[in-house]
Coordinates of C-alpha atoms in Angstrom, one line a residue:
M1 CA 170.4 -49.4 58.8
G2 CA 168.2 -46.9 60.5
K3 CA 168.5 -44.7 63.6
L4 CA 168.1 -47.5 66.1
F5 CA 169.1 -50.8 64.5
G6 CA 172.8 -51.2 63.9
T7 CA 174.6 -54.2 62.4
D8 CA 173.6 -56.3 65.4
G9 CA 170.3 -54.9 66.6
I10 CA 169.8 -52.0 69.0
R11 CA 172.7 -51.3 71.3
G12 CA 173.3 -48.7 73.9
I13 CA 174.3 -47.8 77.5
V14 CA 171.5 -48.7 79.8
G15 CA 169.9 -45.7 81.5
E16 CA 171.3 -43.3 78.8
N17 CA 170.2 -44.3 75.3
L18 CA 168.8 -47.7 76.2
T19 CA 166.0 -47.5 78.7
A20 CA 163.1 -49.6 80.0
E21 CA 160.8 -47.2 78.2
L22 CA 162.5 -47.9 74.9
A23 CA 162.5 -51.7 75.5
F24 CA 158.7 -51.5 76.3
R25 CA 158.2 -49.7 73.0
V26 CA 160.3 -52.2 71.1
G27 CA 158.2 -55.0 72.5
Q28 CA 155.0 -53.3 71.4
A29 CA 156.4 -52.5 67.9
V30 CA 157.7 -56.0 67.2
T31 CA 154.4 -57.5 68.3
H32 CA 152.4 -55.1 66.0
V33 CA 154.6 -55.9 63.0
L34 CA 154.3 -59.6 63.6
F35 CA 150.6 -59.3 64.0
E36 CA 150.4 -57.5 60.6
E37 CA 152.5 -60.3 59.1
K38 CA 150.6 -63.2 60.6
G39 CA 147.1 -61.9 61.1
E40 CA 146.8 -63.4 64.6
K41 CA 148.5 -63.3 68.0
P42 CA 152.2 -63.9 67.7
L43 CA 154.4 -66.0 70.0
I44 CA 157.8 -64.5 70.9
T45 CA 160.7 -66.2 72.8
I46 CA 163.1 -64.1 74.9
G47 CA 166.6 -65.0 76.1
M48 CA 169.3 -62.9 77.8
D49 CA 172.8 -62.8 79.0
T50 CA 174.0 -62.1 82.6
R51 CA 174.1 -58.3 82.7
I52 CA 172.6 -56.6 85.7
S53 CA 170.3 -54.7 83.3
S54 CA 169.0 -57.8 81.5
D55 CA 166.2 -58.6 83.9
M56 CA 164.9 -55.0 83.7
L57 CA 164.9 -55.0 80.0
E58 CA 163.3 -58.4 79.8
G59 CA 160.5 -57.2 82.1
A60 CA 159.9 -54.1 79.9
L61 CA 159.9 -56.2 76.7
I62 CA 157.5 -58.7 78.1
A63 CA 155.2 -55.9 79.3
G64 CA 155.3 -54.3 75.8
I65 CA 154.7 -57.6 74.0
C66 CA 151.8 -58.6 76.3
S67 CA 150.2 -55.1 76.2
A68 CA 150.2 -55.3 72.4
G69 CA 148.5 -58.8 72.5
G70 CA 151.5 -61.1 72.0
D71 CA 152.4 -64.2 74.0
V72 CA 155.9 -64.5 75.5
M73 CA 158.1 -67.5 76.2
P74 CA 161.1 -66.4 78.4
L75 CA 164.1 -68.8 78.1
G76 CA 166.1 -67.2 80.9
I77 CA 169.9 -66.8 80.7
I78 CA 170.9 -68.6 77.6
P79 CA 173.3 -68.0 74.6
T80 CA 172.2 -66.0 71.6
P81 CA 172.4 -69.0 69.2
A82 CA 170.2 -71.0 71.6
V83 CA 167.4 -68.4 71.2
A84 CA 167.7 -68.7 67.4
Y85 CA 167.5 -72.6 67.6
L86 CA 164.7 -72.8 70.1
T87 CA 162.6 -70.2 68.3
I88 CA 162.5 -72.6 65.4
Q89 CA 161.9 -75.7 67.6
V90 CA 158.9 -74.2 69.5
E91 CA 157.5 -72.7 66.2
A92 CA 157.6 -69.1 67.6
D93 CA 157.1 -66.2 65.3
A94 CA 160.2 -64.4 66.6
G95 CA 163.0 -64.6 69.2
I96 CA 164.5 -61.7 71.1
V97 CA 167.9 -61.6 72.6
I98 CA 168.9 -59.2 75.4
S99 CA 172.7 -58.8 75.2
A100 CA 175.5 -56.6 74.2
S101 CA 177.8 -59.5 73.3
H102 CA 181.4 -58.7 74.1
N103 CA 180.8 -55.2 75.4
P104 CA 181.2 -54.1 79.1
F105 CA 178.3 -54.7 81.5
E106 CA 177.0 -51.0 81.3
H107 CA 176.0 -51.7 77.7
N108 CA 173.1 -53.9 76.6
G109 CA 171.2 -54.6 73.4
I110 CA 168.1 -56.0 71.8
K111 CA 168.3 -58.3 68.8
V112 CA 165.4 -59.9 67.0
F113 CA 165.4 -63.2 65.1
N114 CA 162.5 -64.2 62.8
G115 CA 160.7 -67.5 63.1
R116 CA 163.3 -69.3 61.0
G117 CA 166.1 -68.3 63.4
Y118 CA 167.6 -65.6 61.2
K119 CA 168.1 -61.9 62.0
L120 CA 165.2 -59.8 60.8
S121 CA 165.4 -58.5 57.3
D122 CA 166.3 -54.8 56.7
A123 CA 162.7 -54.2 55.6
L124 CA 161.1 -55.7 58.7
E125 CA 163.6 -53.8 60.9
E126 CA 162.6 -50.6 59.2
R127 CA 158.9 -51.3 59.9
V128 CA 159.7 -52.0 63.6
E129 CA 161.8 -48.9 63.8
E130 CA 159.2 -46.7 62.3
K131 CA 156.7 -47.8 64.9
I132 CA 159.2 -47.3 67.7
L133 CA 160.1 -43.8 66.6
S134 CA 156.6 -42.8 65.8
K135 CA 155.1 -40.3 68.2
E136 CA 151.7 -42.0 67.9
E137 CA 150.6 -44.2 70.7
L138 CA 150.6 -47.9 69.8
A139 CA 147.3 -49.7 70.2
T140 CA 147.0 -52.0 73.3
A141 CA 145.1 -55.2 73.7
K142 CA 142.1 -55.5 76.1
G143 CA 140.4 -58.2 78.0
G144 CA 141.1 -61.7 76.7
D145 CA 143.3 -60.4 73.9
I146 CA 146.1 -59.3 76.3
G147 CA 149.1 -61.5 75.8
K148 CA 150.4 -64.0 78.4
R149 CA 153.7 -65.1 79.7
I150 CA 154.3 -68.9 79.3
H151 CA 156.1 -70.2 82.3
G152 CA 158.5 -73.2 82.8
M153 CA 160.5 -72.7 79.6
K154 CA 164.0 -72.3 81.1
N155 CA 164.7 -76.0 80.9
L156 CA 164.5 -75.7 77.1
K157 CA 168.2 -75.0 77.2
Y158 CA 168.7 -78.8 77.5
E159 CA 167.1 -79.3 74.1
Y160 CA 169.7 -76.9 72.7
I161 CA 172.5 -78.7 74.5
K162 CA 171.3 -82.0 73.0
H163 CA 171.3 -80.5 69.6
L164 CA 174.9 -79.4 70.0
V165 CA 175.9 -82.9 71.2
R166 CA 174.4 -84.4 68.1
T167 CA 176.5 -82.4 65.7
I168 CA 179.7 -84.4 66.4
E169 CA 180.5 -88.1 66.3
D170 CA 183.6 -88.3 68.5
D171 CA 183.7 -88.8 72.2
L172 CA 186.7 -86.5 72.5
K173 CA 188.3 -88.9 74.9
G174 CA 191.8 -88.0 76.0
L175 CA 191.6 -84.2 75.5
R176 CA 192.0 -81.7 78.3
V177 CA 190.5 -78.3 77.8
L178 CA 190.1 -75.1 79.8
V179 CA 186.9 -73.2 79.1
D180 CA 186.4 -69.4 79.8
C181 CA 182.7 -68.7 80.1
A182 CA 183.3 -64.9 80.2
N183 CA 180.9 -64.7 83.2
G184 CA 178.2 -64.7 80.6
A185 CA 175.6 -66.9 79.0
A186 CA 177.9 -69.8 78.5
A187 CA 178.1 -70.3 82.2
A188 CA 174.5 -71.6 82.0
T189 CA 175.2 -74.2 79.3
A190 CA 178.9 -75.0 78.8
P191 CA 179.5 -77.2 81.9
D192 CA 176.4 -79.3 81.0
L193 CA 177.4 -79.5 77.4
F194 CA 181.0 -80.7 78.0
S195 CA 179.7 -83.3 80.5
N196 CA 178.3 -85.2 77.6
F197 CA 181.8 -86.2 76.4
E198 CA 184.7 -88.1 77.7
I199 CA 186.8 -85.0 77.8
E200 CA 188.5 -83.4 80.8
A201 CA 187.1 -79.9 80.9
D202 CA 187.8 -77.3 83.5
F203 CA 186.0 -73.9 83.7
I204 CA 186.9 -70.4 84.6
H205 CA 184.9 -67.2 84.8
R206 CA 181.6 -69.0 85.3
K207 CA 180.3 -67.1 88.3
P208 CA 178.4 -64.1 86.8
N209 CA 177.3 -61.4 89.2
G210 CA 175.7 -58.9 86.8
V211 CA 178.7 -56.7 86.5
N212 CA 181.6 -59.0 85.7
I213 CA 180.6 -60.1 82.3
N214 CA 183.5 -59.8 79.8
D215 CA 185.5 -58.2 82.6
R216 CA 189.2 -59.1 81.8
C217 CA 187.9 -62.5 80.6
G218 CA 186.3 -64.2 77.6
S219 CA 187.1 -63.9 73.9
T220 CA 188.2 -60.3 74.1
H221 CA 190.7 -60.9 77.0
L222 CA 192.7 -64.0 76.3
K223 CA 195.8 -63.3 78.4
S224 CA 194.7 -65.1 81.6
L225 CA 193.3 -68.1 79.7
A226 CA 196.6 -68.4 77.7
A227 CA 198.7 -68.3 80.9
M228 CA 196.5 -70.9 82.6
V229 CA 196.5 -73.2 79.6
T230 CA 200.3 -73.4 79.4
A231 CA 200.7 -73.6 83.2
G232 CA 198.1 -76.4 83.4
E233 CA 199.4 -78.2 80.3
Y234 CA 196.0 -78.2 78.7
D235 CA 195.5 -79.3 75.0
L236 CA 193.4 -76.3 74.3
G237 CA 191.9 -73.2 75.8
I238 CA 188.4 -72.1 74.7
A239 CA 186.9 -68.6 75.2
F240 CA 183.4 -67.4 74.6
D241 CA 182.0 -63.9 74.7
G242 CA 179.2 -62.6 76.8
D243 CA 176.4 -64.2 74.8
A244 CA 178.4 -67.1 73.5
D245 CA 178.0 -66.5 69.8
R246 CA 181.7 -66.1 69.5
C247 CA 184.6 -68.5 70.2
L248 CA 188.3 -67.9 70.1
M249 CA 190.9 -70.4 71.3
V250 CA 194.5 -70.7 72.5
D251 CA 196.7 -73.6 71.7
E252 CA 198.9 -75.6 74.2
K253 CA 201.6 -73.0 73.8
G254 CA 199.2 -70.1 74.7
Q255 CA 199.1 -68.8 71.1
V256 CA 195.8 -67.4 69.9
I257 CA 193.7 -69.4 67.4
D258 CA 191.4 -66.8 65.9
G259 CA 188.3 -67.1 63.7
D260 CA 190.4 -67.2 60.5
K261 CA 192.4 -70.2 61.8
V262 CA 189.3 -72.0 63.0
M263 CA 187.7 -71.6 59.6
A264 CA 190.8 -72.8 57.9
V265 CA 191.1 -75.9 60.1
C266 CA 187.4 -76.9 59.8
A267 CA 187.2 -76.1 56.1
Y268 CA 190.3 -78.1 55.3
D269 CA 188.9 -81.1 57.2
M270 CA 185.5 -80.7 55.4
K271 CA 187.3 -80.5 52.0
Q272 CA 189.3 -83.7 52.8
R273 CA 186.0 -85.5 53.5
G274 CA 184.2 -84.0 50.4
L275 CA 181.9 -81.9 52.5
L276 CA 183.0 -78.4 51.6
T277 CA 180.4 -77.1 49.2
G278 CA 181.9 -75.3 46.3
R279 CA 185.3 -75.7 48.0
T280 CA 184.5 -72.2 49.5
I281 CA 184.9 -70.3 52.7
V282 CA 183.0 -67.1 53.2
A283 CA 184.8 -64.5 55.4
T284 CA 185.0 -60.7 55.7
V285 CA 187.3 -58.0 54.6
M286 CA 188.8 -58.1 58.1
S287 CA 190.2 -61.6 57.5
N288 CA 194.0 -61.8 57.6
L289 CA 196.1 -62.1 54.5
G290 CA 197.2 -65.4 55.9
L291 CA 193.8 -66.9 55.3
H292 CA 194.0 -65.8 51.6
E293 CA 197.4 -67.5 51.4
F294 CA 196.1 -70.7 53.0
C295 CA 193.1 -70.8 50.6
N296 CA 195.3 -70.2 47.5
K297 CA 197.7 -73.0 48.6
N298 CA 195.0 -75.5 49.3
G299 CA 192.6 -75.1 46.4
I300 CA 189.9 -73.3 48.5
R301 CA 188.0 -70.3 47.2
L302 CA 187.7 -67.4 49.7
I303 CA 184.8 -65.0 49.3
C304 CA 185.0 -61.8 51.4
T305 CA 182.0 -59.8 52.4
A306 CA 181.6 -56.5 54.3
V307 CA 182.1 -56.8 58.1
G308 CA 179.2 -58.4 60.0
D309 CA 178.1 -62.0 60.4
R310 CA 174.7 -61.0 58.8
N311 CA 176.6 -60.3 55.5
V312 CA 178.6 -63.6 55.8
L313 CA 175.4 -65.6 56.4
E314 CA 173.6 -63.9 53.5
K315 CA 176.4 -64.9 51.1
M316 CA 176.5 -68.5 52.5
L317 CA 172.7 -69.0 52.1
E318 CA 172.8 -67.5 48.6
S319 CA 175.0 -70.3 47.3
G320 CA 174.7 -73.1 49.9
Y321 CA 178.2 -72.7 51.4
R322 CA 178.7 -74.5 54.7
V323 CA 181.4 -72.7 56.6
G324 CA 182.1 -69.0 57.1
G325 CA 182.6 -66.4 59.7
E326 CA 184.7 -63.6 61.0
Q327 CA 188.2 -63.3 62.4
S328 CA 186.7 -62.1 65.6
G329 CA 185.2 -65.5 66.3
H330 CA 181.8 -65.6 64.8
T331 CA 181.9 -68.9 62.9
I332 CA 178.8 -70.2 61.1
F333 CA 178.2 -73.8 60.2
T334 CA 175.0 -73.7 58.2
D335 CA 174.5 -77.5 58.5
Y336 CA 173.7 -77.0 62.2
A337 CA 172.9 -73.3 62.9
T338 CA 171.3 -70.2 61.5
T339 CA 173.8 -67.9 63.3
G340 CA 177.3 -67.9 64.7
D341 CA 177.5 -70.2 67.7
G342 CA 180.6 -70.3 70.0
Q343 CA 179.9 -73.6 71.6
L344 CA 179.1 -75.3 68.3
T345 CA 182.4 -73.9 66.9
A346 CA 184.3 -75.2 69.9
L347 CA 182.9 -78.7 69.3
Q348 CA 183.6 -78.7 65.6
F349 CA 187.2 -77.7 66.2
L350 CA 187.7 -80.2 69.0
Q351 CA 186.4 -83.0 66.8
V352 CA 189.0 -82.2 64.1
L353 CA 191.7 -81.9 66.8
H354 CA 190.7 -85.3 68.2
R355 CA 190.6 -87.0 64.8
S356 CA 193.9 -85.6 63.7
G357 CA 196.0 -86.7 66.7
K358 CA 198.0 -83.5 66.4
R359 CA 198.7 -80.7 68.8
A360 CA 196.5 -77.7 68.5
S361 CA 199.5 -75.5 67.5
E362 CA 200.3 -77.9 64.6
L363 CA 196.7 -78.1 63.5
A364 CA 196.2 -74.3 63.5
G365 CA 199.6 -73.8 61.9
I366 CA 198.2 -74.6 58.5
C367 CA 197.0 -71.1 58.3
P368 CA 199.7 -68.4 58.4
Q369 CA 199.1 -65.0 60.0
Y370 CA 200.5 -61.7 58.8
P371 CA 201.3 -59.1 61.5
Q372 CA 198.0 -57.2 62.1
V373 CA 197.5 -54.1 64.3
L374 CA 194.1 -52.9 65.2
E375 CA 193.3 -49.7 67.2
N376 CA 190.0 -48.2 68.1
V377 CA 189.4 -44.5 68.2
K378 CA 186.6 -43.5 70.5
L379 CA 184.1 -40.9 69.3
D380 CA 181.5 -38.9 71.1
N381 CA 178.2 -40.7 70.9
V382 CA 176.4 -38.2 68.7
P383 CA 174.6 -38.7 65.4
G384 CA 176.5 -38.3 62.2
I385 CA 180.1 -38.2 63.6
K386 CA 181.1 -41.6 62.1
E387 CA 179.9 -40.5 58.7
R388 CA 181.7 -37.1 59.0
V389 CA 185.0 -38.8 59.8
M390 CA 184.7 -41.6 57.2
N391 CA 183.8 -39.2 54.4
A392 CA 186.6 -36.8 55.0
P393 CA 188.8 -36.4 51.9
A394 CA 191.9 -36.2 54.1
L395 CA 191.3 -39.7 55.4
A396 CA 190.9 -41.2 51.9
E397 CA 194.1 -39.5 50.8
A398 CA 196.0 -40.8 53.8
I399 CA 194.8 -44.4 53.4
A400 CA 195.8 -44.3 49.7
K401 CA 199.3 -43.0 50.5
E402 CA 199.9 -45.6 53.2
E403 CA 198.8 -48.5 50.9
E404 CA 201.0 -47.1 48.1
A405 CA 204.0 -47.1 50.5
M406 CA 203.4 -50.8 51.3
A407 CA 203.6 -51.7 47.6
G408 CA 201.1 -54.5 47.7
E409 CA 202.6 -56.2 50.8
G410 CA 200.0 -55.0 53.2
R411 CA 196.6 -53.4 53.4
V412 CA 194.7 -50.8 55.4
L413 CA 191.1 -51.0 56.6
V414 CA 189.4 -48.1 58.4
R415 CA 185.8 -48.6 59.3
P416 CA 183.1 -47.4 61.7
S417 CA 181.9 -49.9 64.4
G418 CA 178.4 -51.0 63.8
T419 CA 177.6 -51.4 67.5
E420 CA 179.8 -48.8 69.4
P421 CA 180.9 -45.1 68.9
L422 CA 184.3 -46.1 67.5
I423 CA 186.3 -45.9 64.3
R424 CA 188.4 -49.0 63.9
V425 CA 191.8 -48.7 62.2
M426 CA 193.4 -52.0 61.1
V427 CA 196.6 -52.5 59.2
E428 CA 198.4 -55.6 58.0
A429 CA 201.9 -55.4 56.8
K430 CA 205.1 -57.4 56.2
T431 CA 206.3 -56.5 59.7
A432 CA 204.6 -55.5 62.9
E433 CA 206.7 -52.3 63.0
I434 CA 205.4 -51.2 59.6
A435 CA 201.8 -52.0 60.6
S436 CA 202.2 -50.1 64.0
G437 CA 203.6 -47.0 62.4
C438 CA 200.9 -46.9 59.8
V439 CA 198.1 -47.4 62.4
Q440 CA 199.6 -44.6 64.6
R441 CA 199.6 -42.1 61.8
L442 CA 196.0 -42.9 60.8
V443 CA 194.8 -42.9 64.4
E444 CA 196.3 -39.4 64.9
L445 CA 194.5 -38.2 61.8
V446 CA 191.1 -39.7 62.9
D447 CA 191.6 -38.0 66.3
L448 CA 192.0 -34.7 64.5
L449 CA 189.0 -35.3 62.2
K450 CA 186.6 -36.2 65.0
N451 CA 186.9 -32.8 66.6

C-alpha cells in the first residue's frame, strides 16, 4: 500500500491528518481517475456513518467530485456494505464510504468501492494516490461540465434492506434477540430490517449523537450486551461496529460468538446442505487454532490468508468459495455480498439457529476455542515506525524463542495494524497463563524497540 491508503482505505484523526482539504482532493482525484477509465462523466455514490465529522467530509468530497466534473449520489447514513450493494444497483462507477469502522469518533476514513462493489484494486488506488499527493493543481470543470448532486437518494436504504430480507427463507418466529447498533450506521437500518420477521428484537445503543459511536458499545465492547442478554433471557445478542460491516454475537449464557465460530456454524450448515463450494472456508492467520481443529474434524478445508477482508475476498473469488472472513467479525457470503456485511451475517446465523432448534451456546460449541491473548502496543503516528519495529532482529529472535518453548502447542503472531498506529501482539497457547506471560514479554520488547 502507499502513503495514504492502508488495508481499509484512508484513515486518520479528523483535523490532524484527515482534513476537509484532503477529502476535497480525494474527491477530485477519484473523479479524474474514473474519467480516465470511462472517458465520460462518472457517477459516484457516497454513504457515511454517524461520526460528527462525517458531514464535513461528505461536503468536501462532494465539492471535490463536482468540481472535477463528476455527479454524486449521497445515500446518507448507511452501512458500508449497503454502499457497495447500492453502487451496483444504480450502476454507479464507484462508491465512497466515510467511516472509521470500529474506531473512536475522533477518527474517520475514506474508502472507495469500484462499480462492481469491490474495493479498488491496488493499481487504481496507486493512481488515485499519485494525484492526491501531486503538487500539481487538478483540472476543474467549467460551465455545464460541472458535476451535480442527485437528491432524494436516502430512501435507497430500503432497497438494501429488501435485499437482505431476500437472503433467508425462515420467518425466525420464536426467537428473542437483543441488537447493539453501536450508535453507528446500523441504527439507520437494523430496526427496519428486523421488523420484516416474526422475531422479537430489542435494540440498544441506537441513538447516535456524533460522538458516541463505538463508545463502550458495539462489537468491540460486548460486556454490556452480554449482561443484558443473560438478564433478559434472550436467545442471542448481536453487536455491530460503527459502519455495520462486522458482526459479533453473544449466546444465551453471555459467551462471545466470534467470527471463527460464526463461520464454523454457517459453513457446517452449508456443507450439510451441499452448498459449501470445495468444502472450504477462507479465514486469516488470526483465526483461532480451534477453527483449524473444527475443520479437520468435520472434513472442511481451511485456507488462511494474510489479515484483511480484502485478502480473504480475493482468495474466495479466485476459486469460487462461498464463506470466509475474520475472527474479528468480518464475514463474507459471496452469494449475497461483495464485502463483509454485519447484518447479513446476523441473518444467516439466525436462520441456522432457528432451523436447528438448538440454543446458541450449543450451536456455537461445535467450534472449540484455544485461549488467546491479544494486546495492542501504541506507537507514535510517524512514518516508518511500524517497519522499524517489525524488522528488528531482536523481535524475530524473541518470537522464535517463545514458539519453541510452546513446542507446537501454541503460536505467536505479531503484526502492525493496517488502520491505526499500533503493533498487535497475539498469542494462543494451551493455557491462558502461558499465553498471557508470552504476550507480556513480547509487549515489553516492542515497547523498547519503538523508542
